Amino acid sequence: MTAPVTGRHWCEWAWLGGDAPTRGVLLDVADGRFASVAEAAVPPEGAEVLSGLTLPGLANAHSHAFHRALRGRTHADGGSFWTWREGMYRVAERLDPDSYLRLARAVYAEMALAGVTCVGEFHYLHHAAGGARYADPNAMGHALVEAAAQAGVRITLLDVCYLSGGLDEHGSHPPLTGPQRRFGDGDVAGWADRVAAFTPEGEHARVGAAAHSVRAVPAEDLPGVAAFADAHRMPLHVHVSEQPAENAACLAAYGRTPTRVLADAGALSDRTTLVHATHLTDADVAAVRGAGATVCLCPTTERDLADGLPRTGDLAPDRLSLGTDQHAQTDLFAEARGVELHERLRTHRRGTLGGGALLRAASTHGHRSLGWAGGPERGGADAGELRAGARADLVNVPLDGVRLAGADPARATDAVVFAATAADVRHVMADGRWTVRDGVHTRLPDAAHDLDTVIKELHT
């Protein structure tokens, strides 16, 4: 990787975490971190001027990199989440460590171009087709970590425990079949042994734990996953209540909601992130809030798969993070406004969450949910904040492009959240290194060609 830059950057407007931006902010960068962050009315001599609005790096807290191969191929075919899943399995069958490295590298480069400096990869493509182990049982994980390094983004590899092929109303968990065999380690002990043996290379990578869902991890096995995550102080992510069918099967099988099953297993804490959480009961909401757990919303996917509308306003804004999930598009500004616009549709009210809260979900809280914790009393994040001592990540968005022209710069946070797209991102820095300059990836300038090539290979 290239060495981090050392320099001074004067921001015409910068978002420092509140509801409105600050005019004139000087960022001093040294050794990959912000050495100082201070207001400055005019740019000092020698400082690079960043016009428009400068934000902290964005965190994509829920990614399935291989789903990117489905973009544009599954959206108008009707059916449901369950029929879409069959197409996803067909792609999963085709990947190996080499092709996954190539695909994920281009996917993460696309994220970098959209302002993402850290990704949470929900990783369950562990083994070869049919379930055979690679010589290195973590070969696919190493491929993802290397892909992130080459794309210039940090990664929390959320290693997924995936033991069964579903859950029916009788409480039966059928075995993994077909493409699902690649996902499983036999039992919790096998999963834990493999994860414990995985040491990612590079300071850009960390490992977290995940249980795929109550469908894929039986209730009696969830305590083992939670205990492993707790013993290693790892973040724990879980798909929860994405579809009504999951809730119905869980209630029939266990007499409890998925959230209650997790709570009873010791899997609901302030290190837990519930992905989607679309269909929560009042008791579920209270349990999530009481535990201080995070909910990761992926509005574009939740729309595309007809999942439903989550109860965003009933959850504390500080407990929200964002993800692009299946990558129907890669745009955290779109995900942020989708959170608020979905809530307006659900409640018929405007303004549940403002630009500041939505940007915190996209940055500070996303990083925190992925285990990049730090800051005062460790209540903040080691990244995702323009703050002295934090990792030097920034995203610069000009305000004179066609989508933002005429916006009031004093309300630039709202303008960016509600009107910008990923295409408006001009510069991106991660850990003090420029990954995007003038809208071009500094290391992978042909990311579009790379995506086109590897995806077409997977479909031939």
One Martini backbone bead per residue (centre of mass of N, CA, C, O) as a GRO file, in nm:
protein
  460
    1MET     BB    1   0.101   0.032   0.014
    2THR     BB    2   0.071   0.346   0.043
    3ALA     BB    3   0.169   0.616   0.186
    4PRO     BB    4   0.084   0.838   0.397
    5VAL     BB    5  -0.011   1.148   0.423
    6THR     BB    6   0.120   1.483   0.471
    7GLY     BB    7  -0.106   1.751   0.570
    8ARG     BB    8  -0.314   2.022   0.449
    9HIS     BB    9  -0.678   2.082   0.486
   10TRP     BB   10  -0.916   2.301   0.350
   11CYS     BB   11  -1.253   2.353   0.439
   12GLU     BB   12  -1.521   2.515   0.345
   13TRP     BB   13  -1.687   2.258   0.439
   14ALA     BB   14  -1.777   2.079   0.748
   15TRP     BB   15  -1.855   1.773   0.907
   16LEU     BB   16  -1.868   1.731   1.282
   17GLY     BB   17  -2.171   1.578   1.372
   18GLY     BB   18  -2.404   1.748   1.333
   19ASP     BB   19  -2.666   1.923   1.166
   20ALA     BB   20  -2.433   2.117   1.067
   21PRO     BB   21  -2.206   2.283   0.909
   22THR     BB   22  -1.871   2.405   0.888
   23ARG     BB   23  -1.694   2.694   0.834
   24GLY     BB   24  -1.385   2.647   0.812
   25VAL     BB   25  -1.161   2.373   0.800
   26LEU     BB   26  -0.868   2.234   0.951
   27LEU     BB   27  -0.665   1.961   0.831
   28ASP     BB   28  -0.435   1.758   0.997
   29VAL     BB   29  -0.198   1.521   0.860
   30ALA     BB   30  -0.060   1.223   1.033
   31ASP     BB   31  -0.002   0.900   1.016
   32GLY     BB   32  -0.320   0.851   0.929
   33ARG     BB   33  -0.409   1.110   1.099
   34PHE     BB   34  -0.561   1.347   1.288
   35ALA     BB   35  -0.389   1.598   1.443
   36SER     BB   36  -0.601   1.827   1.351
   37VAL     BB   37  -0.913   2.020   1.428
   38ALA     BB   38  -0.995   2.343   1.287
   39GLU     BB   39  -1.089   2.653   1.273
   40ALA     BB   40  -1.079   2.848   0.952
   41ALA     BB   41  -1.148   3.116   0.763
   42VAL     BB   42  -0.876   3.066   0.611
   43PRO     BB   43  -0.640   2.954   0.409
   44PRO     BB   44  -0.343   2.848   0.445
   45GLU     BB   45  -0.045   2.828   0.345
   46GLY     BB   46  -0.031   2.516   0.159
   47ALA     BB   47  -0.316   2.441   0.155
   48GLU     BB   48  -0.561   2.240   0.065
   49VAL     BB   49  -0.849   2.298  -0.123
   50LEU     BB   50  -1.187   2.208  -0.019
   51SER     BB   51  -1.454   2.224  -0.177
   52GLY     BB   52  -1.742   2.227  -0.025
   53LEU     BB   53  -1.806   1.911   0.123
   54THR     BB   54  -1.674   1.755   0.419
   55LEU     BB   55  -1.638   1.418   0.515
   56PRO     BB   56  -1.636   1.140   0.652
   57GLY     BB   57  -1.599   0.831   0.632
   58LEU     BB   58  -1.767   0.559   0.505
   59ALA     BB   59  -1.989   0.287   0.614
   60ASN     BB   60  -2.035  -0.046   0.503
   61ALA     BB   61  -2.211  -0.270   0.714
   62HIS     BB   62  -2.342  -0.440   0.448
   63SER     BB   63  -2.193  -0.711   0.264
   64HIS     BB   64  -2.223  -0.889  -0.062
   65ALA     BB   65  -2.007  -0.907  -0.304
   66PHE     BB   66  -2.133  -1.131  -0.503
   67HIS     BB   67  -2.411  -0.982  -0.564
   68ARG     BB   68  -2.309  -0.785  -0.788
   69ALA     BB   69  -2.363  -1.002  -1.024
   70LEU     BB   70  -2.696  -0.922  -1.022
   71ARG     BB   71  -2.701  -0.664  -1.148
   72GLY     BB   72  -2.969  -0.623  -1.374
   73ARG     BB   73  -3.091  -0.950  -1.347
   74THR     BB   74  -3.351  -0.946  -1.101
   75HIS     BB   75  -3.573  -0.696  -1.077
   76ALA     BB   76  -3.810  -0.800  -1.316
   77ASP     BB   77  -3.909  -1.119  -1.226
   78GLY     BB   78  -4.039  -1.128  -0.976
   79GLY     BB   79  -4.148  -1.273  -0.706
   80SER     BB   80  -3.908  -1.323  -0.441
   81PHE     BB   81  -3.675  -1.365  -0.218
   82TRP     BB   82  -3.665  -1.678  -0.272
   83THR     BB   83  -3.616  -1.661  -0.581
   84TRP     BB   84  -3.369  -1.481  -0.575
   85ARG     BB   85  -3.187  -1.682  -0.418
   86GLU     BB   86  -3.135  -1.881  -0.652
   87GLY     BB   87  -2.958  -1.687  -0.818
   88MET     BB   88  -2.744  -1.650  -0.602
   89TYR     BB   89  -2.651  -1.947  -0.588
   90ARG     BB   90  -2.539  -1.966  -0.876
   91VAL     BB   91  -2.305  -1.774  -0.824
   92ALA     BB   92  -2.174  -1.914  -0.578
   93GLU     BB   93  -2.080  -2.174  -0.741
   94ARG     BB   94  -1.847  -2.015  -0.928
   95LEU     BB   95  -1.655  -1.949  -0.701
   96ASP     BB   96  -1.319  -1.854  -0.624
   97PRO     BB   97  -1.050  -1.708  -0.498
   98ASP     BB   98  -0.975  -1.561  -0.761
   99SER     BB   99  -1.256  -1.450  -0.852
  100TYR     BB  100  -1.318  -1.312  -0.580
  101LEU     BB  101  -1.091  -1.113  -0.581
  102ARG     BB  102  -1.171  -0.966  -0.843
  103LEU     BB  103  -1.456  -0.888  -0.765
  104ALA     BB  104  -1.410  -0.749  -0.487
  105ARG     BB  105  -1.213  -0.534  -0.579
  106ALA     BB  106  -1.422  -0.389  -0.762
  107VAL     BB  107  -1.639  -0.344  -0.549
  108TYR     BB  108  -1.455  -0.174  -0.354
  109ALA     BB  109  -1.393   0.043  -0.561
  110GLU     BB  110  -1.681   0.141  -0.588
  111MET     BB  111  -1.704   0.227  -0.297
  112ALA     BB  112  -1.478   0.435  -0.292
  113LEU     BB  113  -1.617   0.618  -0.509
  114ALA     BB  114  -1.863   0.655  -0.278
  115GLY     BB  115  -1.693   0.696   0.017
  116VAL     BB  116  -1.579   0.431   0.112
  117THR     BB  117  -1.357   0.310   0.397
  118CYS     BB  118  -1.561   0.077   0.509
  119VAL     BB  119  -1.627  -0.282   0.539
  120GLY     BB  120  -1.891  -0.522   0.592
  121GLU     BB  121  -1.834  -0.865   0.545
  122PHE     BB  122  -2.076  -1.110   0.485
  123HIS     BB  123  -1.921  -1.426   0.531
  124TYR     BB  124  -2.011  -1.760   0.360
  125LEU     BB  125  -1.785  -1.836   0.135
  126HIS     BB  126  -1.574  -2.078   0.239
  127HIS     BB  127  -1.597  -2.308   0.026
  128ALA     BB  128  -1.619  -2.534  -0.193
  129ALA     BB  129  -1.777  -2.695  -0.406
  130GLY     BB  130  -1.972  -2.912  -0.197
  131GLY     BB  131  -1.771  -2.842   0.074
  132ALA     BB  132  -1.489  -2.844   0.020
  133ARG     BB  133  -1.177  -2.798   0.134
  134TYR     BB  134  -0.937  -2.602   0.143
  135ALA     BB  135  -0.619  -2.597   0.229
  136ASP     BB  136  -0.728  -2.321   0.310
  137PRO     BB  137  -1.013  -2.256   0.493
  138ASN     BB  138  -0.947  -1.917   0.441
  139ALA     BB  139  -0.923  -1.834   0.137
  140MET     BB  140  -1.169  -1.644   0.097
  141GLY     BB  141  -1.095  -1.442   0.318
  142HIS     BB  142  -0.822  -1.358   0.202
  143ALA     BB  143  -0.937  -1.246  -0.062
  144LEU     BB  144  -1.100  -1.013   0.071
  145VAL     BB  145  -0.868  -0.872   0.214
  146GLU     BB  146  -0.701  -0.820  -0.044
  147ALA     BB  147  -0.914  -0.659  -0.195
  148ALA     BB  148  -0.925  -0.423   0.005
  149ALA     BB  149  -0.630  -0.340  -0.016
  150GLN     BB  150  -0.636  -0.277  -0.328
  151ALA     BB  151  -0.886  -0.063  -0.282
  152GLY     BB  152  -0.848   0.107  -0.001
  153VAL     BB  153  -1.004  -0.058   0.229
  154ARG     BB  154  -1.156  -0.140   0.499
  155ILE     BB  155  -1.211  -0.450   0.701
  156THR     BB  156  -1.484  -0.650   0.823
  157LEU     BB  157  -1.484  -0.988   0.876
  158LEU     BB  158  -1.793  -1.151   0.881
  159ASP     BB  159  -1.806  -1.454   1.012
  160VAL     BB  160  -2.024  -1.712   0.916
  161CYS     BB  161  -2.266  -1.896   1.065
  162TYR     BB  162  -2.372  -2.204   0.878
  163LEU     BB  163  -2.588  -2.498   0.932
  164SER     BB  164  -2.867  -2.452   0.777
  165GLY     BB  165  -3.149  -2.466   0.529
  166GLY     BB  166  -3.361  -2.387   0.765
  167LEU     BB  167  -3.715  -2.324   0.871
  168ASP     BB  168  -3.988  -2.468   1.016
  169GLU     BB  169  -4.294  -2.500   1.188
  170HIS     BB  170  -4.159  -2.771   1.339
  171GLY     BB  171  -3.840  -2.709   1.391
  172SER     BB  172  -3.693  -2.774   1.131
  173HIS     BB  173  -3.347  -2.835   1.016
  174PRO     BB  174  -3.222  -2.860   0.736
  175PRO     BB  175  -2.982  -2.940   0.546
  176LEU     BB  176  -2.735  -2.873   0.354
  177THR     BB  177  -2.761  -2.781   0.005
  178GLY     BB  178  -2.583  -2.754  -0.245
  179PRO     BB  179  -2.454  -2.443  -0.232
  180GLN     BB  180  -2.467  -2.444   0.089
  181ARG     BB  181  -2.214  -2.625   0.150
  182ARG     BB  182  -2.009  -2.384   0.146
  183PHE     BB  183  -2.105  -2.250   0.433
  184GLY     BB  184  -2.022  -2.493   0.616
  185ASP     BB  185  -1.879  -2.647   0.946
  186GLY     BB  186  -2.115  -2.842   1.094
  187ASP     BB  187  -2.040  -2.659   1.354
  188VAL     BB  188  -1.953  -2.440   1.590
  189ALA     BB  189  -1.670  -2.552   1.643
  190GLY     BB  190  -1.576  -2.546   1.348
  191TRP     BB  191  -1.613  -2.248   1.308
  192ALA     BB  192  -1.437  -2.144   1.545
  193ASP     BB  193  -1.172  -2.275   1.455
  194ARG     BB  194  -1.147  -2.126   1.187
  195VAL     BB  195  -1.158  -1.836   1.292
  196ALA     BB  196  -0.920  -1.859   1.499
  197ALA     BB  197  -0.712  -1.925   1.247
  198PHE     BB  198  -0.765  -1.631   1.146
  199THR     BB  199  -0.515  -1.405   1.003
  200PRO     BB  200  -0.506  -1.112   0.890
  201GLU     BB  201  -0.357  -0.909   0.655
  202GLY     BB  202  -0.329  -0.617   0.793
  203GLU     BB  203  -0.447  -0.309   0.932
  204HIS     BB  204  -0.729  -0.310   0.756
  205ALA     BB  205  -0.806  -0.575   0.930
  206ARG     BB  206  -1.093  -0.748   1.064
  207VAL     BB  207  -1.272  -0.963   1.292
  208GLY     BB  208  -1.595  -1.104   1.285
  209ALA     BB  209  -1.917  -1.205   1.381
  210ALA     BB  210  -2.173  -1.448   1.260
  211ALA     BB  211  -2.518  -1.506   1.216
  212HIS     BB  212  -2.720  -1.548   0.973
  213SER     BB  213  -2.973  -1.694   1.129
  214VAL     BB  214  -3.243  -1.868   1.259
  215ARG     BB  215  -3.243  -2.057   1.010
  216ALA     BB  216  -2.912  -2.132   1.009
  217VAL     BB  217  -2.926  -2.119   1.339
  218PRO     BB  218  -2.994  -2.283   1.588
  219ALA     BB  219  -3.088  -2.208   1.904
  220GLU     BB  220  -2.876  -2.408   2.045
  221ASP     BB  221  -2.621  -2.256   1.884
  222LEU     BB  222  -2.612  -1.948   1.954
  223PRO     BB  223  -2.450  -1.938   2.222
  224GLY     BB  224  -2.176  -2.017   2.090
  225VAL     BB  225  -2.147  -1.768   1.912
  226ALA     BB  226  -2.171  -1.554   2.134
  227ALA     BB  227  -1.932  -1.655   2.308
  228PHE     BB  228  -1.712  -1.612   2.099
  229ALA     BB  229  -1.752  -1.311   2.058
  230ASP     BB  230  -1.710  -1.234   2.355
  231ALA     BB  231  -1.423  -1.355   2.402
  232HIS     BB  232  -1.316  -1.164   2.138
  233ARG     BB  233  -1.457  -0.886   2.109
  234MET     BB  234  -1.676  -0.906   1.888
  235PRO     BB  235  -1.866  -0.844   1.652
  236LEU     BB  236  -2.231  -0.908   1.600
  237HIS     BB  237  -2.402  -1.043   1.322
  238VAL     BB  238  -2.760  -1.041   1.205
  239HIS     BB  239  -3.019  -1.171   1.054
  240VAL     BB  240  -3.350  -1.002   1.096
  241SER     BB  241  -3.666  -1.000   1.005
  242GLU     BB  242  -3.698  -0.968   0.685
  243GLN     BB  243  -3.932  -1.184   0.685
  244PRO     BB  244  -4.235  -1.307   0.772
  245ALA     BB  245  -4.163  -1.610   0.741
  246GLU     BB  246  -3.953  -1.612   0.965
  247ASN     BB  247  -4.136  -1.541   1.199
  248ALA     BB  248  -4.341  -1.769   1.167
  249ALA     BB  249  -4.142  -2.006   1.202
  250CYS     BB  250  -4.029  -1.920   1.480
  251LEU     BB  251  -4.295  -1.923   1.636
  252ALA     BB  252  -4.367  -2.219   1.573
  253ALA     BB  253  -4.098  -2.349   1.682
  254TYR     BB  254  -4.044  -2.145   1.965
  255GLY     BB  255  -4.247  -1.907   2.057
  256ARG     BB  256  -4.056  -1.689   1.914
  257THR     BB  257  -3.879  -1.444   1.821
  258PRO     BB  258  -3.580  -1.376   1.687
  259THR     BB  259  -3.500  -1.167   1.904
  260ARG     BB  260  -3.561  -1.351   2.148
  261VAL     BB  261  -3.367  -1.576   2.074
  262LEU     BB  262  -3.115  -1.401   2.094
  263ALA     BB  263  -3.147  -1.306   2.384
  264ASP     BB  264  -3.152  -1.598   2.512
  265ALA     BB  265  -2.847  -1.649   2.382
  266GLY     BB  266  -2.668  -1.379   2.425
  267ALA     BB  267  -2.701  -1.200   2.125
  268LEU     BB  268  -2.781  -0.919   2.287
  269SER     BB  269  -2.596  -0.620   2.236
  270ASP     BB  270  -2.368  -0.353   2.189
  271ARG     BB  271  -2.227  -0.562   1.959
  272THR     BB  272  -2.492  -0.578   1.805
  273THR     BB  273  -2.617  -0.647   1.466
  274LEU     BB  274  -2.922  -0.588   1.300
  275VAL     BB  275  -3.029  -0.702   0.997
  276HIS     BB  276  -3.307  -0.501   0.905
  277ALA     BB  277  -3.548  -0.539   1.109
  278THR     BB  278  -3.848  -0.517   0.976
  279HIS     BB  279  -4.022  -0.726   1.186
  280LEU     BB  280  -4.106  -0.576   1.469
  281THR     BB  281  -4.196  -0.574   1.779
  282ASP     BB  282  -4.240  -0.411   2.063
  283ALA     BB  283  -4.054  -0.604   2.223
  284ASP     BB  284  -3.818  -0.589   2.029
  285VAL     BB  285  -3.759  -0.290   2.047
  286ALA     BB  286  -3.703  -0.289   2.351
  287ALA     BB  287  -3.465  -0.491   2.338
  288VAL     BB  288  -3.280  -0.330   2.153
  289ARG     BB  289  -3.266  -0.074   2.324
  290GLY     BB  290  -3.173  -0.208   2.593
  291ALA     BB  291  -2.899  -0.331   2.457
  292GLY     BB  292  -2.771  -0.131   2.234
  293ALA     BB  293  -2.830  -0.207   1.960
  294THR     BB  294  -2.790  -0.244   1.618
  295VAL     BB  295  -2.931  -0.121   1.310
  296CYS     BB  296  -2.918  -0.242   0.975
  297LEU     BB  297  -2.987  -0.064   0.689
  298CYS     BB  298  -3.117  -0.159   0.336
  299PRO     BB  299  -3.324  -0.003   0.138
  300THR     BB  300  -3.274  -0.105  -0.150
  301THR     BB  301  -3.311  -0.403  -0.088
  302GLU     BB  302  -3.586  -0.384   0.064
  303ARG     BB  303  -3.727  -0.297  -0.195
  304ASP     BB  304  -3.641  -0.508  -0.410
  305LEU     BB  305  -3.749  -0.758  -0.206
  306ALA     BB  306  -4.011  -0.679  -0.054
  307ASP     BB  307  -3.989  -0.663   0.269
  308GLY     BB  308  -4.037  -0.367   0.386
  309LEU     BB  309  -4.102  -0.153   0.674
  310PRO     BB  310  -3.937  -0.021   0.912
  311ARG     BB  311  -3.907   0.101   1.264
  312THR     BB  312  -3.721   0.360   1.284
  313GLY     BB  313  -3.856   0.567   1.492
  314ASP     BB  314  -3.842   0.346   1.737
  315LEU     BB  315  -3.543   0.392   1.700
  316ALA     BB  316  -3.252   0.494   1.782
  317PRO     BB  317  -3.038   0.671   1.588
  318ASP     BB  318  -2.766   0.556   1.726
  319ARG     BB  319  -2.869   0.249   1.613
  320LEU     BB  320  -2.770   0.322   1.318
  321SER     BB  321  -2.699   0.165   1.007
  322LEU     BB  322  -2.540   0.097   0.682
  323GLY     BB  323  -2.623  -0.079   0.367
  324THR     BB  324  -2.592  -0.256   0.037
  325ASP     BB  325  -2.567  -0.564   0.028
  326GLN     BB  326  -2.654  -0.652  -0.301
  327HIS     BB  327  -2.584  -0.406  -0.495
  328ALA     BB  328  -2.798  -0.253  -0.673
  329GLN     BB  329  -2.642  -0.024  -0.527
  330THR     BB  330  -2.365   0.223  -0.467
  331ASP     BB  331  -2.515   0.434  -0.214
  332LEU     BB  332  -2.522   0.600   0.088
  333PHE     BB  333  -2.708   0.835   0.026
  334ALA     BB  334  -2.948   0.661  -0.062
  335GLU     BB  335  -2.972   0.504   0.202
  336ALA     BB  336  -3.019   0.742   0.391
  337ARG     BB  337  -3.280   0.853   0.255
  338GLY     BB  338  -3.437   0.586   0.266
  339VAL     BB  339  -3.487   0.581   0.565
  340GLU     BB  340  -3.667   0.838   0.574
  341LEU     BB  341  -3.867   0.774   0.338
  342HIS     BB  342  -3.982   0.517   0.458
  343GLU     BB  343  -4.094   0.654   0.716
  344ARG     BB  344  -4.293   0.836   0.569
  345LEU     BB  345  -4.462   0.607   0.449
  346ARG     BB  346  -4.539   0.472   0.723
  347THR     BB  347  -4.637   0.759   0.890
  348HIS     BB  348  -4.695   1.038   0.737
  349ARG     BB  349  -4.409   1.173   0.807
  350ARG     BB  350  -4.180   1.435   0.848
  351GLY     BB  351  -3.862   1.429   1.003
  352THR     BB  352  -3.728   1.205   1.183
  353LEU     BB  353  -3.454   1.234   1.014
  354GLY     BB  354  -3.175   1.400   0.971
  355GLY     BB  355  -2.878   1.461   0.827
  356GLY     BB  356  -2.702   1.404   1.076
  357ALA     BB  357  -2.815   1.122   1.154
  358LEU     BB  358  -2.761   0.988   0.877
  359LEU     BB  359  -2.452   1.036   0.876
  360ARG     BB  360  -2.393   0.876   1.130
  361ALA     BB  361  -2.487   0.607   1.013
  362ALA     BB  362  -2.268   0.626   0.765
  363SER     BB  363  -2.026   0.646   0.984
  364THR     BB  364  -1.981   0.627   1.296
  365HIS     BB  365  -2.184   0.380   1.347
  366GLY     BB  366  -2.066   0.191   1.140
  367HIS     BB  367  -1.784   0.164   1.259
  368ARG     BB  368  -1.872   0.069   1.539
  369SER     BB  369  -2.023  -0.195   1.437
  370LEU     BB  370  -1.721  -0.299   1.316
  371GLY     BB  371  -1.493  -0.232   1.555
  372TRP     BB  372  -1.410   0.095   1.523
  373ALA     BB  373  -1.329   0.193   1.813
  374GLY     BB  374  -1.343   0.518   1.991
  375GLY     BB  375  -1.272   0.778   2.160
  376PRO     BB  376  -1.453   0.915   2.382
  377GLU     BB  377  -1.507   0.655   2.587
  378ARG     BB  378  -1.571   0.477   2.326
  379GLY     BB  379  -1.841   0.612   2.189
  380GLY     BB  380  -1.710   0.620   1.932
  381ALA     BB  381  -1.475   0.638   1.666
  382ASP     BB  382  -1.179   0.570   1.491
  383ALA     BB  383  -1.388   0.632   1.269
  384GLY     BB  384  -1.609   0.866   1.116
  385GLU     BB  385  -1.437   1.130   1.208
  386LEU     BB  386  -1.369   1.475   1.250
  387ARG     BB  387  -1.091   1.406   1.455
  388ALA     BB  388  -0.862   1.415   1.671
  389GLY     BB  389  -0.706   1.087   1.623
  390ALA     BB  390  -0.838   1.000   1.387
  391ARG     BB  391  -0.881   0.868   1.107
  392ALA     BB  392  -0.783   0.972   0.779
  393ASP     BB  393  -1.096   1.039   0.670
  394LEU     BB  394  -1.242   1.146   0.349
  395VAL     BB  395  -1.519   1.334   0.189
  396ASN     BB  396  -1.563   1.502  -0.122
  397VAL     BB  397  -1.830   1.746  -0.204
  398PRO     BB  398  -1.950   1.921  -0.437
  399LEU     BB  399  -2.188   2.214  -0.493
  400ASP     BB  400  -2.175   2.260  -0.838
  401GLY     BB  401  -2.343   2.053  -0.935
  402VAL     BB  402  -2.641   1.962  -1.072
  403ARG     BB  403  -2.766   1.848  -0.795
  404LEU     BB  404  -2.642   2.106  -0.595
  405ALA     BB  405  -2.721   2.345  -0.729
  406GLY     BB  406  -2.830   2.609  -0.505
  407ALA     BB  407  -2.747   2.533  -0.244
  408ASP     BB  408  -2.724   2.571   0.092
  409PRO     BB  409  -2.429   2.548   0.258
  410ALA     BB  410  -2.554   2.558   0.556
  411ARG     BB  411  -2.725   2.284   0.429
  412ALA     BB  412  -2.537   2.050   0.311
  413THR     BB  413  -2.622   1.794   0.452
  414ASP     BB  414  -2.906   1.781   0.336
  415ALA     BB  415  -2.829   1.798   0.038
  416VAL     BB  416  -2.664   1.536   0.025
  417VAL     BB  417  -2.871   1.332   0.138
  418PHE     BB  418  -3.128   1.435  -0.064
  419ALA     BB  419  -2.942   1.471  -0.364
  420ALA     BB  420  -2.709   1.302  -0.376
  421THR     BB  421  -2.451   1.103  -0.520
  422ALA     BB  422  -2.185   0.908  -0.582
  423ALA     BB  423  -2.104   1.092  -0.834
  424ASP     BB  424  -2.023   1.348  -0.638
  425VAL     BB  425  -1.763   1.231  -0.571
  426ARG     BB  426  -1.420   1.342  -0.565
  427HIS     BB  427  -1.278   1.276  -0.281
  428VAL     BB  428  -1.068   1.015  -0.116
  429MET     BB  429  -0.977   0.922   0.220
  430ALA     BB  430  -0.765   0.654   0.369
  431ASP     BB  431  -0.550   0.656   0.607
  432GLY     BB  432  -0.402   0.903   0.447
  433ARG     BB  433  -0.509   0.799   0.162
  434TRP     BB  434  -0.556   0.828  -0.167
  435THR     BB  435  -0.828   0.675  -0.358
  436VAL     BB  436  -0.963   0.948  -0.463
  437ARG     BB  437  -0.937   1.151  -0.767
  438ASP     BB  438  -1.149   1.315  -0.945
  439GLY     BB  439  -1.327   1.033  -0.964
  440VAL     BB  440  -1.060   0.850  -0.940
  441HIS     BB  441  -0.900   0.568  -0.899
  442THR     BB  442  -0.568   0.536  -0.803
  443ARG     BB  443  -0.543   0.203  -0.850
  444LEU     BB  444  -0.844   0.149  -1.009
  445PRO     BB  445  -0.934   0.297  -1.299
  446ASP     BB  446  -1.084   0.006  -1.420
  447ALA     BB  447  -1.340  -0.097  -1.259
  448ALA     BB  448  -1.558  -0.134  -1.474
  449HIS     BB  449  -1.405  -0.341  -1.643
  450ASP     BB  450  -1.363  -0.546  -1.418
  451LEU     BB  451  -1.658  -0.602  -1.363
  452ASP     BB  452  -1.744  -0.689  -1.645
  453THR     BB  453  -1.555  -0.930  -1.677
  454VAL     BB  454  -1.617  -1.108  -1.422
  455ILE     BB  455  -1.927  -1.125  -1.452
  456LYS     BB  456  -1.940  -1.255  -1.732
  457GLU     BB  457  -1.789  -1.511  -1.648
  458LEU     BB  458  -2.008  -1.606  -1.434
  459HIS     BB  459  -2.242  -1.619  -1.686
  460THR     BB  460  -2.089  -1.850  -1.888
   0.00000   0.00000   0.00000
